[in-house]
């Protein structure tokens, strides 16, 4: 009876380059050569959603990793050098950040170490939730923000932060690039001193050790040297409670910066181009008119005498029109009101929350006994607090400009509307015709201040006028404001100007009257980023190399097939401090699996245990008994759980129709005598493949935990021991088969019902797959017989 039950098979339209199972659900994430990220369900390999590539994020995916709770998928893009955190419920980017190098491997892990301090921190309610009002959701009617912080009754911030328990996303890239991000969002360590391009890495669950596999390639040689590094990260482990609390603050701050950025984006969208019509039409009027009278004088004559020149009359009646003026007035009022609301309810509340978390972080930094070793700098955080204060001042200035502009435009349009009605000899309503001396003075002041011709502006903005004053604050430019606020006669500014000591006081936030809101926001982001980068540098410098071992050399020409998952693989046994490195070495066209077993706890005096595994003949019809017992070469392997390795094997004999096999290798059948493992004495001056003859080799004859993959040239496998599933990919990277690994494929109804019951008991309601009847309805045809499915049915995560 074949082992494992096949529950899905699919021929994909694009070549798959990465696969990763969700740790909590029966979902698998794929990345293909077209740069598309897809999510598939176990049942019949049904597609849940797809995220197409775009210019803003990137088009070349080079790594995938799931957050341990399965709610967020991270993927790295090499063309834009960005990391994207994507929501599992829908194909939307929740957070993204830039990195200095293209990432080649990602590992996202949970910290399992416990302490009384951490337990109390995990159980305590976040004080910020009690002291700060909940951030209002961003309006849905803006395109750029419709995907995050926008849905009512949903807390996108908590979805990003996840559980209070610390988790870490470790990134590895080319040229020794290694970085650790707490909660997948904020950098807490930049590791240096590792040579080569990363091909695998693993941070131990107690944060004591970071193991890295790199490929070191000399430009003069075609072969690359695969090297294993073990790094001591004991500083993170020693200060775990402090690292957790600091990282939590970092991620709060990072999320709030994104919230402020998106609020500002909403404000930019709320500001409409129609508001520039007055400036452009007045400029055109200046360029076309024949008289020497200024525009300001023309409007003043209309205000004082009620008469307009023929040219001004033509501008108002033919170009602006009564209907156009009314529409412009409504647009300005609507746009300004929207911007004003966003500043008050979103920008200010986000800034105040940011100020709160930075102030708390400063308090932590002043506790030098606990946080100085982690690089938390109180003076740098003080500068960040000051920068946020400057941003709040600029937001308040914008509110004043909006308030003033709304009053001015309302009075100006009311007067101009009546004047244009009189020109057209229409009936003017009595309530519109009433205009006091105060109203006339108000309009006259508005004309004096806003209708001055400024030819020097024409080169900067293509217009002689700057009647509309709000838009300049929302432009993402480094240029000074065209019309900065008038501070002449302001008693506070005069007082500061004459008081040198007060002007330099750290208690006062710097004020930048000439700069836009975007400029001050970018400056604030830069200062915050700089002060929060110091811990990553300090912690990174504390990481030192504990072990370096050269494993083997690999040639570019040894396999022309594109590499999906490259050995070696790393695994941490959570039940103990044992750390495994799994890799293969090619010997006489047969690749043996080598398992290096090390204790990450350096206090234990246990030497390295290295053992080689080869597979004997366990297919009755494959070859005769007189042949060499080493029959299979390992194509791919993954740790299934603490006790088992999942492998894809290929018959090594030269014959047509060679079979590929999916098998489970129990470690208990390998480690039968630990004393024998220790007999191998590692010569650090040689590579491991040069000493392979001295390594104990175990020949394993699998009994029933294997299955022939008929009509499939299998090459790669992705496994999930928690959900007890595996996905096998063919060498052409387009044909996949999905298996449940803990049941036999006997096809009996009783077995199906039992399995369905097991699934219901194990899974959450929103994670259930389709019925067992549908799961068994799969095709066993070969890859060549399966049609290309260019269109797949989309499905919701909630069946």
XYZ file of N, CA and C in Angstrom, residues 15-17 33 559-566 715-716 729-733:
57
model
N 6.906 28.994 -14.092
C 7.880 28.233 -13.317
C 7.951 28.753 -11.885
N 7.851 27.848 -10.941
C 7.906 28.196 -9.521
C 9.366 28.219 -9.075
N 9.730 29.271 -8.335
C 11.112 29.374 -7.859
C 11.239 29.244 -6.346
N 8.597 32.759 -11.641
C 9.604 33.530 -12.376
C 9.062 34.860 -12.887
N 24.977 20.925 -12.111
C 23.546 20.697 -12.334
C 22.989 21.904 -13.071
N 22.491 21.676 -14.275
C 21.976 22.782 -15.079
C 20.565 23.186 -14.659
N 19.908 22.355 -13.847
C 18.557 22.655 -13.402
C 18.567 23.850 -12.459
N 17.654 24.815 -12.650
C 17.612 25.965 -11.733
C 17.384 25.504 -10.294
N 18.165 26.039 -9.379
C 18.070 25.621 -7.985
C 16.883 26.310 -7.315
N 16.017 25.531 -6.733
C 14.900 26.090 -5.980
C 15.286 26.198 -4.511
N 15.392 25.083 -3.843
C 15.903 25.065 -2.478
C 17.288 24.438 -2.490
N 18.243 25.169 -1.964
C 19.619 24.695 -2.021
C 20.007 24.112 -0.670
N 11.921 16.911 -8.256
C 13.223 17.522 -8.004
C 13.310 18.169 -6.618
N 12.220 18.820 -6.175
C 12.256 19.586 -4.929
C 11.059 19.233 -4.062
N 7.794 19.305 -6.220
C 7.861 20.072 -7.464
C 8.756 19.353 -8.459
N 8.335 19.336 -9.702
C 9.095 18.637 -10.743
C 10.296 19.453 -11.191
N 11.165 18.827 -11.955
C 12.380 19.502 -12.413
C 12.090 20.613 -13.407
N 10.927 20.579 -14.072
C 10.593 21.679 -14.986
C 9.950 22.848 -14.240
N 9.803 22.718 -12.913
C 9.337 23.777 -12.013
C 7.883 24.182 -12.254
